[in-house]
Amino acid sequence: MKAAIIGGTGYGSIELVRLLNKHPYMEVGSVVSNSQAGISFSDVYPHLSNIIVQPLETFNADRLSEENDIVFFATPSGVSSKLVPKMIEKGKKCIDLSGDFRLRNAEEYESWYKHSPADGKYLKQAIYGLSEIYSEEIKTASLLANPGCYPTATTLGLIPIVKKGFVDEKSIIIDAKSGVTGAGRGLTLTSHYAEINDNVRAYKLGAHQHIPEIEQVLQDETGKEIAITFSTHLVPMSRGIMCSMYMNLKDYISTEDVIEIYNQFYEKHPFVRVRPVGNVPTTKEVLGSNYCDIGLHVDPRTNRLTVISVIDNLVKGAAGQAIQNANIMNGWDERTGLTDIPLYP
Amino acid sequence: MKAAIIGGTGYGSIELVRLLNKHPYMEVGSVVSNSQAGISFSDVYPHLSNIIVQPLETFNADRLSEENDIVFFATPSGVSSKLVPKMIEKGKKCIDLSGDFRLRNAEEYESWYKHSPADGKYLKQAIYGLSEIYSEEIKTASLLANPGCYPTATTLGLIPIVKKGFVDEKSIIIDAKSGVTGAGRGLTLTSHYAEINDNVRAYKLGAHQHIPEIEQVLQDETGKEIAITFSTHLVPMSRGIMCSMYMNLKDYISTEDVIEIYNQFYEKHPFVRVRPVGNVPTTKEVLGSNYCDIGLHVDPRTNRLTVISVIDNLVKGAAGQAIQNANIMNGWDERTGLTDIPLYP
Amino acid sequence: MKAAIIGGTGYGSIELVRLLNKHPYMEVGSVVSNSQAGISFSDVYPHLSNIIVQPLETFNADRLSEENDIVFFATPSGVSSKLVPKMIEKGKKCIDLSGDFRLRNAEEYESWYKHSPADGKYLKQAIYGLSEIYSEEIKTASLLANPGCYPTATTLGLIPIVKKGFVDEKSIIIDAKSGVTGAGRGLTLTSHYAEINDNVRAYKLGAHQHIPEIEQVLQDETGKEIAITFSTHLVPMSRGIMCSMYMNLKDYISTEDVIEIYNQFYEKHPFVRVRPVGNVPTTKEVLGSNYCDIGLHVDPRTNRLTVISVIDNLVKGAAGQAIQNANIMNGWDERTGLTDIPLYP
Amino acid sequence: MKAAIIGGTGYGSIELVRLLNKHPYMEVGSVVSNSQAGISFSDVYPHLSNIIVQPLETFNADRLSEENDIVFFATPSGVSSKLVPKMIEKGKKCIDLSGDFRLRNAEEYESWYKHSPADGKYLKQAIYGLSEIYSEEIKTASLLANPGCYPTATTLGLIPIVKKGFVDEKSIIIDAKSGVTGAGRGLTLTSHYAEINDNVRAYKLGAHQHIPEIEQVLQDETGKEIAITFSTHLVPMSRGIMCSMYMNLKDYISTEDVIEIYNQFYEKHPFVRVRPVGNVPTTKEVLGSNYCDIGLHVDPRTNRLTVISVIDNLVKGAAGQAIQNANIMNGWDERTGLTDIPLYP
C-alpha cells in the first residue's frame, strides 16, 4: 500500500517517513511540498539520501490519488481543511495530523485557531483518532483527525479515573512540559538554540489551542462540561512531552487502587504502560516509540491524585498514532510497524 | 571582614567564593573540607587557580574563629547541626545554607530528613532568612537558617496574594522544575549526563523535604494550617528553578489587579521583579543573579491564578541570599556585591 | 536463534536488547549481570518492562551454552578475556564488544589498558570485526573482536585514501568529539550532568587506549608503521561521535576526485554513505542507526584533506556493528535487522 | 564616562550592557538600533527591565557624540565601515566588534566577507586590539578593531611558541569548537534548537572569514607567510570556544618546557592562564569571564604539540576584550570591571 505525505519537509513528515520505512504493509508513495517542489527530499535531509529518492511534488489530487492508497496530512493548521476534501472526493482515506478536523464546533475552532474552520460536512464526517479510546469508530473512518500531542498525553492520563467519576472535575490542573519539536521546524526566537538551552519557559498560559480539544474529549467521556487549567512549558530537549496532572479525589483511594483502575482500563492496549507504585516515567523512556507511559501517586495529606503521563510528541503524539490509526482503519494489528523499543539513553 | 566557608568543594561553596570575590566588605578567609583537607582548592577547580590560593583545611573551631569574622555553612544536611554550635559559642555569626535549622519543629525535621535534628536551643535561636520577608529579624540574627531553593522561589511567589486572604489555601499546587545543580555535585544515576540530557524526570512526588519548610512559612504568614501539593521535576539544565503555582481565587480578580498587589508588596525589594501583563519569566533571565522574577496570570475561565516564579537555585536559592542576609546582618545595603546583571544567554 | 548478553545493565547491553528486539532471526535469550543477578532487567530499565521479562542471571557457562546459540560480551575491559574462553570451549560463537581481543600484541594491550591481556591462543583466534573491511575473515570467525567506537569512525574514514598511498602517513591528525555514553553508565565527575552540560572537555590527549587499535588497522591496510595524533573531546550530547581528520596529500587531488575514490571503495557497503561536495554529516544524522556517514574536503590553499566521519557510538560503534558481524558470521544479509532510518531530530 | 552601543539588541550588545553595568568608570549612555528604535530595551530583554530604561535610538552622529564619550559597535559586518567614520570625525574613540577594520588588505576583506571594504584611510588608522599582544599600540588608538572570537582563542594559543620559531609553520591545524551564540541571534536553521541539540556539526571547512585574520596576526608576529588549516564546528552549548591546535615541533621540547615558555610569555597578562602539566581547560571554566585558559601537551611519539585554548566567545571573544581595550585606551588598569570569576558550573 502506497502512502502519500502532504506537508513537505517538517518534522511530522520525516517522522512519517521513518515509521513507514519499517512498516510491512505501507510504504512512502509521494511526498508533497508546494514550497519546495522539484528538489529532492534528501537535499533537505541528507540522512535520507539512500532511502527517499523521489523528488518533492506539488499537490495534485488526480496524480496523488492514482499513485497512492492512503494520505497523511502533516500540514500547518488551516491547510488540510482545504485539501482533505479533494482527496476524500477521490475516495482516499485521509489521516490529518493537524488540528483542522479535531474540534466538532466550528466556532470554537475559529476562536482558538484564528483561522476559518473546515466545512461542517467534513467536520461531521471526521473521526477523532485517540486510538485507545475510539478504536471502534476508527475502524470505519475515512477521514481521521489525529489527536494533538498534548491532548494525547493528557486524555490518556485522565480518562480512566475521570470516567469513573472519582475526580472533582473542576479541580483538574495540567502542567505540561514539551520539547522543542512540538513547535515544528519553523524559525522563531523561541526555537533559537541559545534562548532554549539551559532554560525553561512557560508560554500560552490558559491560551493554548489544545485546551478545547482536551475538554471536548473529557466531555465526551463524562457527559459533563469540564474546564481545565492547562499550562505549557518549553524545556530544553528535542522530543518528548510530560504532562503532570493534579486533581482532587472525591473520596480517598490509595495509589495501589488507582494503579489497578488504570491497569484494568488499559489491559488490552499495549501502547499504554502503567507504572507500579513509586515509579514514574521520564520522557526519554518512550523516546522514538509509540508508548504512552503513566505514573500515579495519591498524596494522603491532600487527597490529591498526581498523574505523570509521557509520550514522544512526534510518535504517539503525531506520526506514530497516525500509523496506529492507519493500522486500525485497515484491519491490521494496531502494533504493526510500531514495536520498536525506545531509544535509551 | 573575613568569611569562612565550611563545606568544601560543593557547588554551594564555589558559588560563595564567586560572590564573595566581588563583595566590597567581605572576602574568603578559610575554606574547610574535612575530606579533602590539605589539597589546594584550585586542584579541584582549576578555574579558581589564580583566585583562591589557600589550601583546604579541616574544621577547627579555634583557628577558624581567630581567622574569620563570619561563617557560611554549605554542608550536607545533618552536619551543620553539629558544627554551628561550636562557632556560635565562639561568638561568630553563622549562616547555614543547609536545612538543619530551618524547621522549628524538631520532630518534623526528623520525619522528613531522616536525621537527628539540631539541639532545640539552637533551633529556637535560628532566624529563617527569607530576606524580603524577615529582614527585621535578620538584622539581629546570630544564627541564620538560609532558606532552601524551592521554598525561596515558592514563598516569594505565594506570600503577596495568600497573605491578603484572596486564595483558597487548600487549593495550592506547586509544580517545580529544577536544574541539576540543585542536587549538588554528588554522583548518582540521576546526575549522570546521559540520564538527564534530553529528558524530564519527576521525583519525590509529595515527599520532598522542602514541603514542611514551605508550609511553615505560609502558616507563619497567614496563621492558618496549609497543606500544599508540591511536585518536583528535574529538567536538563545546570542551574535554575521555575515554580509554576496554581491556586483558586476566592473571588475574581483581574491579572492587572494581582500584578498591582505584587508590585506594591515588593516595592522596596529590589531583588523581586514582577513582570507586566502577558510576560512571564524564564529561568535563564535570572541566571547567575540574585533576582527572583515573577509572572502572573488569572484565567477567567476557571478563576484560577497561575504564578510563575524563577530564581537561580545557587544564587537567590543559596549563596546569593546568604550574602544578602550577611549584608542585612551587618547593616549594609542588602544589594552590596549582588548587583550583577543575569548572564544571558 | 537465542543470543546471550553478558554485561548486565550497561548502555551496550540495552542497545543490544533494542536491536535484537527487531532482528528477525535472533532474540534475547539470557542476560548476565553478576552484580545484579536475580533482579529483573526492567527494574533497572522501566522502559523495557513489557519487553524483557527474564531476570538477570549470574555467569554460568553450562546453562548459558544450553540456552543460547551466540554470545555477546558487553563487559568492561579485562572481563571478557576471562569469560570468552569458557564459551568458546562450549562451541559457542562469541562477539566481544570490549577491547580485550582487539590488539594482537599482548604487551601493547597491557601498556595501554593496564590489565593483563587475554591468553595468546585466543588473541590469535580472534578476528577483528570492522565489517566493511574484513567481511571475508568475519564469515568464518568463532571469536570476534568488535571494534571500538573511535576506531570504527576513524578507520572507515581513513582507509580508502590512505590505502591508495595518496596520503603522507606521518601527517594524520584525528580530532574526535564524542557524546557521553562513550564512557558508559559508570558514575564519575566527568559524567556528572552539570560538569558536561554547556561545556567541551578535551581528555586523554595522546593517551587514549584506542590509539594502538587504530594504528594496527592502518598498518594492516598499508603495510607501513603509522603513528597518529589522536585527541578526544567530550561534548554535551548523549550519543554520537564525529572524527575530524586532517592529512597532507602527497599530490593535489580535487575534492570531487577524493569523493569518487570513497564512493568506489564503499560501493557495495550500504552502511557507509559518502556525502557529495560541500556536504558534511552531523552526528545526529546517524542517530540510532548503523550508518557511518563521511564528508570530504580538500583545501587547495594547503593541499590538505579533511575527512569528517560520524557514527552513533552505541550502534555502528558497538551493538549495531556487533549485530552486523553476527549477520555475516551466520551467512545472513549484513543489513538484517539494521535498516532503521536515523532518529532525526 | 558614557558609552554608546551601536548594534541594537544582539548578543554582543547585551554583553556590553552586562559588563558596563559593573564597570566603575563607564556606563551605558545610548543604545542604537535602527530597526527597533523607539521601543524599550527591556521589551526585548525583560531581564534588563530595572537596569536599562532608556529607549532604543536611531543612529544620529550629532546626538550620539554629544551624549557619549566612547562608542562600541556591535553591528553585523558591512555596517560599521560606514558608521565609524562619522563618529571618528566627531573626535570619539571607536571600538568596533565586527570584522570591518580587522584586515589591512581591503581586497582580502572583500574576497572573504563578500562586502565592500571600509575606506583605506580608516583601515590604516585602525589598531588591531588583541590586548595581550598589541597593548602599546592600543594605548593611543582612536579606532580599534576588536578581534574575532576564533582569532582571539587561536592566536593567544599559538603566538608564544610560533614566535619562538619552534614550530613548522606549514603544519598548523586548528580544530575549533564553538557554542551557538558565535553566530548571533539571527534565525537560521543552524540555530534551531532541535537541529543543534545533541548534535555536532562541522561548517565552513577551509572557508571561514576568520582565516585571513588569524594568518595576518601570525604573519605580523613571525614575518613569515603562514597558511593554516582552520575547521569550525558547532557544538550544543550557548557560549564558549575551544580551539584544539596541532603543530609539528622542529625539535623535541618537553611539555614542561613548552609550559614554561607560555608562562613567561604571559607573565604580566592576568587574563591568560596557562595550565600545569596534565591539565587542560574546559570551556565552562571561563564562562562569563575574560579569561583565556591554555593547556599544552607534547606527544613524544609524533613530536607534535597540541594546544587547547578556551575563551567565552562573548567576553574575551567580544565584549570583554572590547572593555579591556577601552581600559587600555583610557589609561586604566586593563582588569577594570573584568575581574569576575567564571560562572561554574
Short mmCIF file of C-alpha atoms in Angstrom, two decimals, chain D:
data_model
loop_
_atom_site.label_atom_id
_atom_site.label_comp_id
_atom_site.label_asym_id
_atom_site.label_seq_id
_atom_site.Cartn_x
_atom_site.Cartn_y
_atom_site.Cartn_z
CA MET D 1 32.25 58.21 31.10
CA LYS D 2 29.27 57.43 28.87
CA ALA D 3 29.46 54.64 26.32
CA ALA D 4 27.22 54.35 23.28
CA ILE D 5 26.41 50.90 21.95
CA ILE D 6 25.61 50.68 18.26
CA GLY D 7 24.09 47.38 17.26
CA GLY D 8 20.81 47.09 18.91
CA THR D 9 19.69 44.01 20.58
CA GLY D 10 22.18 41.36 19.53
CA TYR D 11 24.09 39.21 21.98
CA GLY D 12 27.15 41.43 21.62
CA SER D 13 25.12 44.43 22.75
CA ILE D 14 23.65 42.86 25.86
CA GLU D 15 27.03 41.50 26.83
CA LEU D 16 28.41 45.04 26.61
CA VAL D 17 25.48 46.20 28.77
CA ARG D 18 26.19 43.45 31.30
CA LEU D 19 29.88 44.32 31.56
CA LEU D 20 29.48 48.10 31.50
CA ASN D 21 26.98 47.76 34.36
CA LYS D 22 29.79 46.63 36.64
CA HIS D 23 32.46 48.97 35.31
CA PRO D 24 33.45 51.71 37.76
CA TYR D 25 34.33 54.37 35.15
CA MET D 26 31.99 53.73 32.23
CA GLU D 27 28.24 53.40 31.95
CA VAL D 28 25.76 52.84 29.14
CA GLY D 29 24.77 56.13 27.52
CA SER D 30 22.85 55.40 24.34
CA VAL D 31 21.83 52.17 22.69
CA VAL D 32 21.25 52.40 18.95
CA SER D 33 19.08 50.06 16.91
CA ASN D 34 17.78 51.43 13.65
CA SER D 35 15.35 48.55 13.20
CA GLN D 36 13.88 48.73 16.70
CA ALA D 37 14.23 52.42 17.53
CA GLY D 38 11.64 53.78 19.93
CA ILE D 39 10.89 50.61 21.81
CA SER D 40 12.38 49.96 25.19
CA PHE D 41 15.45 47.77 25.50
CA SER D 42 13.75 45.80 28.23
CA ASP D 43 10.83 44.96 25.94
CA VAL D 44 13.33 42.86 24.05
CA TYR D 45 15.18 41.66 27.14
CA PRO D 46 12.88 41.62 30.19
CA HIS D 47 15.81 40.61 32.40
CA LEU D 48 17.13 44.18 31.97
CA SER D 49 13.86 45.82 32.97
CA ASN D 50 15.16 47.58 36.07
CA ILE D 51 18.58 48.26 34.60
CA ILE D 52 18.34 49.80 31.13
CA VAL D 53 15.43 52.18 30.99
CA GLN D 54 16.28 54.36 28.00
CA PRO D 55 14.60 53.55 24.67
CA LEU D 56 16.49 52.28 21.65
CA GLU D 57 17.55 55.13 19.38
CA THR D 58 18.28 55.60 15.71
CA PHE D 59 21.84 56.35 14.69
CA ASN D 60 22.41 60.09 14.89
CA ALA D 61 26.06 61.08 14.93
CA ASP D 62 25.43 64.53 16.40
CA ARG D 63 23.32 63.43 19.29
CA LEU D 64 25.44 60.37 19.99
CA SER D 65 28.61 62.41 20.18
CA GLU D 66 27.03 64.95 22.49
CA GLU D 67 25.81 62.35 24.91
CA ASN D 68 28.65 59.82 24.85
CA ASP D 69 32.40 59.69 25.29
CA ILE D 70 33.21 56.39 23.64
CA VAL D 71 31.40 54.27 21.05
CA PHE D 72 31.17 50.48 20.81
CA PHE D 73 29.99 48.98 17.52
CA ALA D 74 28.40 45.54 17.78
CA THR D 75 26.99 45.55 14.28
CA PRO D 76 26.92 42.94 11.51
CA SER D 77 29.79 43.07 9.04
CA GLY D 78 29.49 45.86 6.49
CA VAL D 79 27.78 48.32 8.84
CA SER D 80 30.49 49.84 10.99
CA SER D 81 32.67 50.56 7.95
CA LYS D 82 30.02 53.16 7.09
CA LEU D 83 29.23 54.46 10.58
CA VAL D 84 32.60 54.52 12.33
CA PRO D 85 33.98 57.37 10.18
CA LYS D 86 31.10 59.60 11.27
CA MET D 87 31.99 59.14 14.93
CA ILE D 88 35.74 59.42 14.33
CA GLU D 89 35.08 62.77 12.66
CA LYS D 90 33.33 63.83 15.83
CA GLY D 91 36.50 63.00 17.72
CA LYS D 92 35.07 60.00 19.51
CA LYS D 93 37.08 56.88 20.23
CA CYS D 94 35.52 53.92 18.46
CA ILE D 95 35.79 50.24 19.26
CA ASP D 96 34.44 48.02 16.51
CA LEU D 97 33.49 44.45 17.43
CA SER D 98 32.77 43.50 13.82
CA GLY D 99 35.28 42.40 11.21
CA ASP D 100 35.18 45.61 9.19
CA PHE D 101 38.51 47.08 10.25
CA ARG D 102 40.49 43.97 11.10
CA LEU D 103 42.05 43.10 7.75
CA ARG D 104 44.55 45.63 6.46
CA ASN D 105 44.15 44.33 2.94
CA ALA D 106 40.89 45.64 1.50
CA GLU D 107 40.79 43.08 -1.29
CA GLU D 108 41.18 40.25 1.11
CA TYR D 109 38.25 41.63 3.12
CA GLU D 110 36.11 41.72 0.03
CA SER D 111 37.03 38.20 -1.03
CA TRP D 112 36.25 36.62 2.38
CA TYR D 113 33.38 38.83 3.56
CA LYS D 114 31.66 39.44 0.19
CA HIS D 115 31.04 43.08 1.15
CA SER D 116 32.70 46.31 0.13
CA PRO D 117 35.61 47.03 2.46
CA ALA D 118 36.00 50.09 4.64
CA ASP D 119 37.72 53.19 3.34
CA GLY D 120 41.50 52.64 3.17
CA LYS D 121 42.14 55.78 5.21
CA TYR D 122 40.37 54.26 8.18
CA LEU D 123 41.79 50.78 7.62
CA LYS D 124 45.24 52.33 8.04
CA GLN D 125 44.21 54.14 11.17
CA ALA D 126 42.66 51.07 12.83
CA ILE D 127 44.60 49.28 15.54
CA TYR D 128 44.04 45.53 15.92
CA GLY D 129 43.01 45.06 19.51
CA LEU D 130 44.46 41.74 20.62
CA SER D 131 45.05 43.20 24.05
CA GLU D 132 47.87 41.00 25.29
CA ILE D 133 49.94 41.42 22.13
CA TYR D 134 49.32 44.98 20.99
CA SER D 135 48.81 46.89 24.23
CA GLU D 136 51.35 49.57 23.27
CA GLU D 137 49.56 50.42 20.03
CA ILE D 138 46.17 50.19 21.71
CA LYS D 139 47.09 52.87 24.25
CA THR D 140 46.93 55.56 21.60
CA ALA D 141 44.28 54.08 19.33
CA SER D 142 41.28 56.12 18.34
CA LEU D 143 39.82 53.44 16.06
CA LEU D 144 40.14 49.96 17.48
CA ALA D 145 39.35 46.77 15.55
CA ASN D 146 38.37 44.30 18.23
CA PRO D 147 39.48 40.77 17.28
CA GLY D 148 37.13 37.99 16.29
CA CYS D 149 36.34 35.23 18.76
CA TYR D 150 38.16 32.46 16.91
CA PRO D 151 41.24 34.61 16.18
CA THR D 152 41.48 35.56 19.86
CA ALA D 153 41.48 31.98 21.10
CA THR D 154 43.72 30.85 18.28
CA THR D 155 46.41 33.49 18.24
CA LEU D 156 46.76 33.69 22.02
CA GLY D 157 47.33 29.93 21.93
CA LEU D 158 49.82 30.00 19.07
CA ILE D 159 51.94 33.11 19.38
CA PRO D 160 54.25 32.16 22.29
CA ILE D 161 55.58 29.05 20.57
CA VAL D 162 55.27 30.12 16.94
CA LYS D 163 57.07 33.40 17.56
CA LYS D 164 59.97 31.47 19.06
CA GLY D 165 60.39 29.75 15.72
CA PHE D 166 59.98 26.31 17.26
CA VAL D 167 57.10 25.26 15.05
CA ASP D 168 56.91 24.12 11.44
CA GLU D 169 54.60 26.89 10.30
CA LYS D 170 53.17 24.82 7.45
CA SER D 171 51.89 22.21 9.84
CA ILE D 172 49.41 24.28 11.85
CA ILE D 173 45.94 22.78 12.05
CA ILE D 174 43.17 24.34 14.11
CA ASP D 175 40.07 22.36 15.02
CA ALA D 176 37.68 24.88 16.58
CA LYS D 177 34.50 24.08 18.51
CA SER D 178 32.05 26.85 19.22
CA GLY D 179 28.78 27.41 21.01
CA VAL D 180 25.82 28.81 19.13
CA THR D 181 25.97 32.44 20.24
CA GLY D 182 29.01 32.77 17.99
CA ALA D 183 26.53 33.04 15.14
CA GLY D 184 24.43 35.71 16.86
CA ARG D 185 20.73 35.92 17.49
CA GLY D 186 19.66 35.69 13.87
CA LEU D 187 17.23 32.95 12.91
CA THR D 188 18.63 30.23 10.69
CA LEU D 189 18.11 26.50 10.51
CA THR D 190 21.54 26.05 12.08
CA SER D 191 20.45 27.95 15.16
CA HIS D 192 17.19 25.95 15.52
CA TYR D 193 17.28 24.15 18.84
CA ALA D 194 16.30 20.74 17.51
CA GLU D 195 18.99 20.86 14.81
CA ILE D 196 21.76 21.73 17.27
CA ASN D 197 20.79 19.88 20.43
CA ASP D 198 22.55 16.54 20.91
CA ASN D 199 24.46 17.13 17.70
CA VAL D 200 27.86 18.24 16.39
CA ARG D 201 28.15 19.99 13.05
CA ALA D 202 31.23 20.94 11.04
CA TYR D 203 30.78 24.05 8.91
CA LYS D 204 32.64 26.39 6.57
CA LEU D 205 35.56 23.97 6.20
CA GLY D 206 38.51 25.99 4.94
CA ALA D 207 36.17 28.90 4.19
CA HIS D 208 35.70 30.78 7.46
CA GLN D 209 36.24 34.54 7.25
CA HIS D 210 38.42 34.42 10.35
CA ILE D 211 41.16 32.56 8.45
CA PRO D 212 42.80 35.68 6.92
CA GLU D 213 42.58 37.44 10.29
CA ILE D 214 44.47 34.65 12.04
CA GLU D 215 47.04 34.47 9.26
CA GLN D 216 47.57 38.24 9.35
CA VAL D 217 48.40 38.12 13.06
CA LEU D 218 50.72 35.13 12.67
CA GLN D 219 52.48 36.83 9.79
CA ASP D 220 52.90 40.03 11.80
CA GLU D 221 54.39 38.06 14.67
CA THR D 222 56.74 35.87 12.63
CA GLY D 223 57.42 37.79 9.45
CA LYS D 224 56.52 34.66 7.51
CA GLU D 225 53.66 33.77 5.17
CA ILE D 226 51.61 31.19 7.03
CA ALA D 227 48.68 29.23 5.62
CA ILE D 228 46.67 27.42 8.28
CA THR D 229 44.04 24.72 8.17
CA PHE D 230 41.09 26.01 10.14
CA SER D 231 37.94 23.94 10.72
CA THR D 232 34.96 25.13 12.70
CA HIS D 233 32.40 23.00 14.49
CA LEU D 234 29.14 23.93 16.15
CA VAL D 235 28.59 22.10 19.43
CA PRO D 236 25.45 22.12 21.58
CA MET D 237 26.23 24.88 24.02
CA SER D 238 25.33 28.55 24.23
CA ARG D 239 28.73 30.11 24.85
CA GLY D 240 32.32 29.08 24.64
CA ILE D 241 35.03 28.33 22.14
CA MET D 242 37.68 25.64 22.31
CA CYS D 243 40.46 25.66 19.77
CA SER D 244 42.38 22.39 19.61
CA MET D 245 45.55 23.20 17.72
CA TYR D 246 48.09 20.79 16.31
CA MET D 247 51.58 21.59 15.03
CA ASN D 248 54.88 19.85 14.39
CA LEU D 249 57.81 20.91 16.56
CA LYS D 250 61.04 21.41 14.65
CA ASP D 251 62.97 19.86 17.55
CA TYR D 252 61.67 17.95 20.51
CA ILE D 253 60.68 20.05 23.51
CA SER D 254 59.06 18.59 26.60
CA THR D 255 55.58 19.59 27.72
CA GLU D 256 57.15 21.14 30.81
CA ASP D 257 59.40 23.35 28.71
CA VAL D 258 56.58 24.45 26.47
CA ILE D 259 54.53 25.38 29.51
CA GLU D 260 57.47 27.38 30.82
CA ILE D 261 57.66 29.30 27.52
CA TYR D 262 53.97 30.16 27.77
CA ASN D 263 54.17 31.09 31.43
CA GLN D 264 56.98 33.51 30.72
CA PHE D 265 55.23 34.96 27.73
CA TYR D 266 52.04 35.67 29.67
CA GLU D 267 53.67 36.54 32.98
CA LYS D 268 52.26 40.06 33.03
CA HIS D 269 48.96 39.24 31.37
CA PRO D 270 46.42 38.28 34.02
CA PHE D 271 43.69 37.19 31.61
CA VAL D 272 45.74 34.41 30.03
CA ARG D 273 46.15 31.47 32.37
CA VAL D 274 48.44 28.60 31.44
CA ARG D 275 47.57 25.23 32.93
CA PRO D 276 50.14 22.92 34.52
CA VAL D 277 51.18 19.56 33.04
CA GLY D 278 48.32 17.11 32.58
CA ASN D 279 45.65 19.76 32.93
CA VAL D 280 43.70 21.18 30.02
CA PRO D 281 40.88 23.69 30.32
CA THR D 282 37.21 23.17 29.52
CA THR D 283 35.12 25.95 28.02
CA LYS D 284 32.91 26.26 31.07
CA GLU D 285 35.92 27.10 33.20
CA VAL D 286 36.00 30.56 31.60
CA LEU D 287 32.21 31.08 31.25
CA GLY D 288 31.17 34.69 31.64
CA SER D 289 34.77 35.79 32.28
CA ASN D 290 37.50 37.50 30.29
CA TYR D 291 40.00 34.67 30.74
CA CYS D 292 41.72 32.72 28.02
CA ASP D 293 42.89 29.42 29.53
CA ILE D 294 45.51 27.37 27.73
CA GLY D 295 46.55 23.73 28.11
CA LEU D 296 49.60 22.21 26.45
CA HIS D 297 50.69 18.70 25.55
CA VAL D 298 53.64 17.40 23.55
CA ASP D 299 53.27 13.88 22.20
CA PRO D 300 56.74 12.32 22.15
CA ARG D 301 55.52 9.62 19.73
CA THR D 302 54.94 12.16 16.97
CA ASN D 303 56.85 15.22 18.28
CA ARG D 304 53.66 17.17 17.81
CA LEU D 305 52.39 19.90 20.12
CA THR D 306 48.71 20.14 20.99
CA VAL D 307 47.44 23.46 22.33
CA ILE D 308 43.97 23.67 23.88
CA SER D 309 42.80 27.27 24.14
CA VAL D 310 39.39 28.26 25.52
CA ILE D 311 37.51 31.53 25.86
CA ASP D 312 33.95 32.74 26.33
CA ASN D 313 33.24 33.94 22.80
CA LEU D 314 31.02 36.78 24.05
CA VAL D 315 33.52 38.01 26.66
CA LYS D 316 37.21 37.61 25.77
CA GLY D 317 35.99 36.90 22.22
CA ALA D 318 33.92 40.09 22.00
CA ALA D 319 32.55 42.45 24.66
CA GLY D 320 35.07 41.64 27.40
CA GLN D 321 38.11 42.25 25.23
CA ALA D 322 36.41 45.43 23.98
CA ILE D 323 36.17 46.67 27.58
CA GLN D 324 39.74 45.56 28.20
CA ASN D 325 40.80 47.62 25.19
CA ALA D 326 38.75 50.59 26.36
CA ASN D 327 40.58 50.32 29.68
CA ILE D 328 43.96 50.38 27.95
CA MET D 329 42.92 53.24 25.66
CA ASN D 330 41.89 55.26 28.71
CA GLY D 331 44.98 54.52 30.76
CA TRP D 332 43.12 52.44 33.34
CA ASP D 333 44.22 49.07 34.69
CA GLU D 334 43.24 46.61 31.95
CA ARG D 335 41.38 44.49 34.52
CA THR D 336 38.99 47.26 35.50
CA GLY D 337 35.46 45.84 35.66
CA LEU D 338 36.60 42.48 34.38
CA THR D 339 37.70 40.55 37.46
CA ASP D 340 34.67 38.29 37.79
CA ILE D 341 35.20 34.64 38.49
CA PRO D 342 33.77 32.35 35.79
CA LEU D 343 30.24 31.13 36.44
CA TYR D 344 30.79 27.46 37.22
CA PRO D 345 29.04 25.18 36.74
#
